[in-house]
């Protein structure tokens, strides 16, 4: 810095001007802080907005909301029941059910007690699942399926009536696999995938008419075996 500038700073008037400027800046800073604390204060960016809305919703009507049931849903309930039943291989009624044999009232009572002991879900969960399956026996067999050997034996006579072709055997094996997994089968599924993958036009083009009737008859007899006998 030049000597003349130092001399200029030492002058009283220059020092007074610098002090006044500092005081002014400090006052501006305080004003800004105060306005920020008070939300910019009155008059800052304020504008008046006028509205004119008309309610077009009509009359308010009270409605009762449906009761929301807590607890397990059907899918989780059936999954837990399936897991429990798969760990009960020695239950005689369950073994009878999986073998495709008809059940007695005592068998159904045993199965109902078995489900009650599982501790899965609430009584209404079981009642709803049984109703959807059209019976306790059908519900349980839809979960545990059928014994594969028992299903194969049910179709042995059908396949042994005459020499079956490779395509016919493959088709019947698909039916056996479905019954083993699901415990029953709607005959209408014979005209849907995966069965149409083996016979695109259905079993009526793969088997003679009488054979097709016999095939459907075997399926129905397996489905009906879950019915209760006196």
XYZ file of C-alpha atoms in Angstrom:
230
model
C 0.000 0.000 0.000
C 1.313 3.475 -0.892
C 2.180 5.993 1.730
C -0.478 8.395 0.475
C -3.161 5.729 1.023
C -1.964 5.136 4.576
C -2.119 8.822 5.234
C -5.599 8.928 3.822
C -6.754 6.185 6.213
C -5.342 8.088 9.172
C -7.473 11.118 8.430
C -10.428 11.531 10.896
C -13.034 11.985 8.165
C -12.033 8.718 6.449
C -12.145 6.826 9.739
C -15.561 8.282 10.485
C -16.923 7.259 7.063
C -15.668 3.697 7.510
C -17.291 3.449 10.937
C -20.610 4.703 9.647
C -20.553 2.204 6.802
C -19.887 -0.638 9.241
C -22.778 0.480 11.452
C -25.114 0.611 8.428
C -24.162 -2.900 7.303
C -24.654 -4.244 10.818
C -28.143 -2.713 10.949
C -29.056 -4.277 7.601
C -27.861 -7.654 8.857
C -30.006 -7.394 11.986
C -33.033 -6.441 9.898
C -32.575 -9.446 7.604
C -32.249 -11.817 10.550
C -35.364 -10.439 12.186
C -37.389 -10.794 8.999
C -36.220 -14.374 8.493
C -37.202 -15.297 12.023
C -40.670 -13.816 11.594
C -41.324 -15.506 8.231
C -40.242 -12.472 6.195
C -42.603 -10.264 8.153
C -45.728 -8.473 7.057
C -45.755 -7.046 3.592
C -43.096 -9.354 2.115
C -44.400 -11.183 -0.978
C -47.931 -10.985 0.348
C -50.842 -11.145 -2.094
C -54.575 -11.530 -1.707
C -56.194 -14.585 -3.399
C -59.927 -14.691 -3.972
C -61.713 -18.055 -4.516
C -65.202 -18.950 -5.635
C -65.696 -22.745 -5.385
C -68.981 -24.587 -5.809
C -69.482 -27.971 -4.095
C -70.603 -30.414 -6.812
C -70.411 -33.616 -4.760
C -74.069 -33.606 -3.904
C -75.632 -34.721 -0.685
C -73.442 -36.538 1.819
C -74.664 -40.081 2.434
C -73.429 -42.262 5.284
C -72.599 -45.860 4.378
C -71.561 -48.814 6.495
C -68.085 -50.048 5.699
C -67.644 -53.831 5.450
C -65.953 -55.419 8.408
C -62.261 -56.066 7.786
C -61.348 -59.475 9.147
C -57.956 -59.773 10.754
C -55.903 -62.925 10.819
C -54.572 -65.271 8.198
C -55.893 -65.272 4.648
C -56.886 -68.442 2.834
C -53.602 -68.803 0.933
C -51.421 -68.569 4.017
C -53.766 -70.800 5.957
C -53.720 -73.567 3.341
C -49.939 -73.340 3.038
C -49.526 -73.824 6.789
C -52.038 -76.684 6.871
C -50.258 -78.402 3.969
C -46.946 -78.163 5.787
C -48.498 -79.607 8.951
C -50.220 -82.505 7.156
C -47.048 -83.458 5.313
C -45.489 -84.033 8.744
C -48.237 -86.496 9.748
C -47.503 -89.519 7.525
C -48.621 -92.059 10.131
C -52.185 -90.792 10.484
C -54.366 -93.678 9.289
C -57.210 -91.531 7.956
C -54.740 -89.368 6.048
C -53.060 -92.423 4.534
C -56.446 -93.760 3.520
C -57.320 -90.457 1.893
C -54.078 -90.367 -0.104
C -54.556 -93.947 -1.287
C -57.848 -93.042 -2.957
C -60.035 -95.106 -0.651
C -63.471 -93.990 0.458
C -63.689 -92.376 3.876
C -66.004 -93.251 6.733
C -67.530 -90.685 9.130
C -64.953 -91.825 11.677
C -62.183 -91.012 9.181
C -63.543 -87.510 8.664
C -63.789 -86.995 12.423
C -60.168 -88.065 12.754
C -59.093 -85.620 10.027
C -61.060 -82.796 11.593
C -59.418 -83.473 14.945
C -56.040 -83.555 13.210
C -56.596 -80.081 11.806
C -57.804 -78.780 15.161
C -54.610 -80.047 16.837
C -52.463 -78.271 14.262
C -53.192 -74.910 15.879
C -53.149 -73.275 12.448
C -55.517 -70.346 11.947
C -58.912 -69.884 13.529
C -62.010 -72.114 13.277
C -63.508 -69.777 10.689
C -60.405 -70.210 8.510
C -60.972 -73.958 8.368
C -64.701 -73.543 7.779
C -64.075 -71.179 4.870
C -61.440 -73.416 3.263
C -63.611 -76.539 3.624
C -66.596 -74.742 2.106
C -64.529 -73.555 -0.860
C -63.328 -77.127 -1.477
C -66.857 -78.583 -1.085
C -65.955 -80.834 1.793
C -63.284 -81.635 4.360
C -61.983 -84.667 2.480
C -61.613 -82.741 -0.781
C -59.903 -79.861 0.991
C -57.301 -82.069 2.639
C -56.668 -84.169 -0.463
C -56.182 -81.010 -2.526
C -53.298 -80.232 -0.161
C -51.633 -83.630 0.208
C -52.482 -85.091 -3.208
C -52.723 -88.792 -3.978
C -50.219 -91.594 -3.706
C -48.707 -92.059 -7.169
C -48.752 -95.837 -6.985
C -52.439 -95.817 -6.073
C -53.222 -93.638 -9.110
C -51.138 -95.850 -11.396
C -53.024 -98.888 -10.174
C -56.334 -97.132 -10.920
C -55.259 -96.693 -14.559
C -53.593 -100.110 -14.931
C -56.754 -101.804 -16.161
C -57.446 -98.975 -18.600
C -53.986 -99.234 -20.142
C -54.077 -103.045 -20.106
C -57.312 -103.314 -22.091
C -55.373 -103.112 -25.336
C -51.879 -102.343 -26.469
C -51.344 -98.591 -25.869
C -49.200 -96.429 -28.087
C -46.348 -94.328 -26.735
C -48.439 -91.169 -27.216
C -51.346 -92.668 -25.275
C -49.072 -93.722 -22.429
C -47.526 -90.244 -22.256
C -50.978 -88.695 -22.124
C -52.139 -90.980 -19.316
C -48.930 -90.247 -17.405
C -49.812 -86.548 -17.554
C -53.194 -87.372 -16.018
C -51.534 -89.489 -13.331
C -49.144 -86.649 -12.503
C -51.972 -84.136 -12.155
C -53.985 -86.409 -9.862
C -50.907 -87.180 -7.778
C -50.225 -83.479 -7.195
C -53.765 -82.119 -6.818
C -55.772 -85.084 -5.511
C -58.541 -84.724 -8.095
C -59.109 -83.493 -11.638
C -61.846 -81.870 -13.667
C -62.137 -83.924 -16.911
C -62.494 -80.651 -18.844
C -58.789 -80.086 -18.229
C -58.070 -82.879 -20.727
C -58.723 -80.307 -23.447
C -56.352 -77.703 -21.995
C -52.588 -77.353 -21.581
C -50.457 -79.255 -20.721
C -52.615 -82.117 -22.023
C -53.085 -80.452 -25.397
C -49.299 -80.333 -25.704
C -49.403 -84.130 -26.004
C -52.716 -84.235 -27.887
C -53.432 -80.829 -29.531
C -57.036 -81.768 -30.347
C -57.715 -83.477 -27.044
C -58.015 -87.156 -26.075
C -60.831 -87.787 -28.572
C -58.259 -87.784 -31.393
C -55.796 -89.893 -29.425
C -58.184 -92.557 -28.135
C -61.208 -94.288 -29.579
C -64.563 -92.896 -28.334
C -65.074 -95.814 -25.948
C -61.550 -95.440 -24.586
C -62.094 -91.723 -24.011
C -65.244 -92.495 -22.007
C -63.327 -95.073 -19.985
C -60.530 -92.559 -19.330
C -62.994 -89.965 -18.055
C -64.709 -92.663 -16.007
C -61.474 -93.540 -14.196
C -60.848 -89.880 -13.394
C -64.363 -89.455 -12.003
C -64.080 -92.596 -9.889
C -60.894 -91.233 -8.317
C -62.594 -87.887 -7.664
C -65.584 -89.625 -6.078
C -63.434 -91.797 -3.840
C -63.131 -88.878 -1.437
C -66.857 -89.138 -0.711
C -67.880 -90.438 2.702
C -69.340 -93.942 3.089
C -71.659 -94.964 5.903
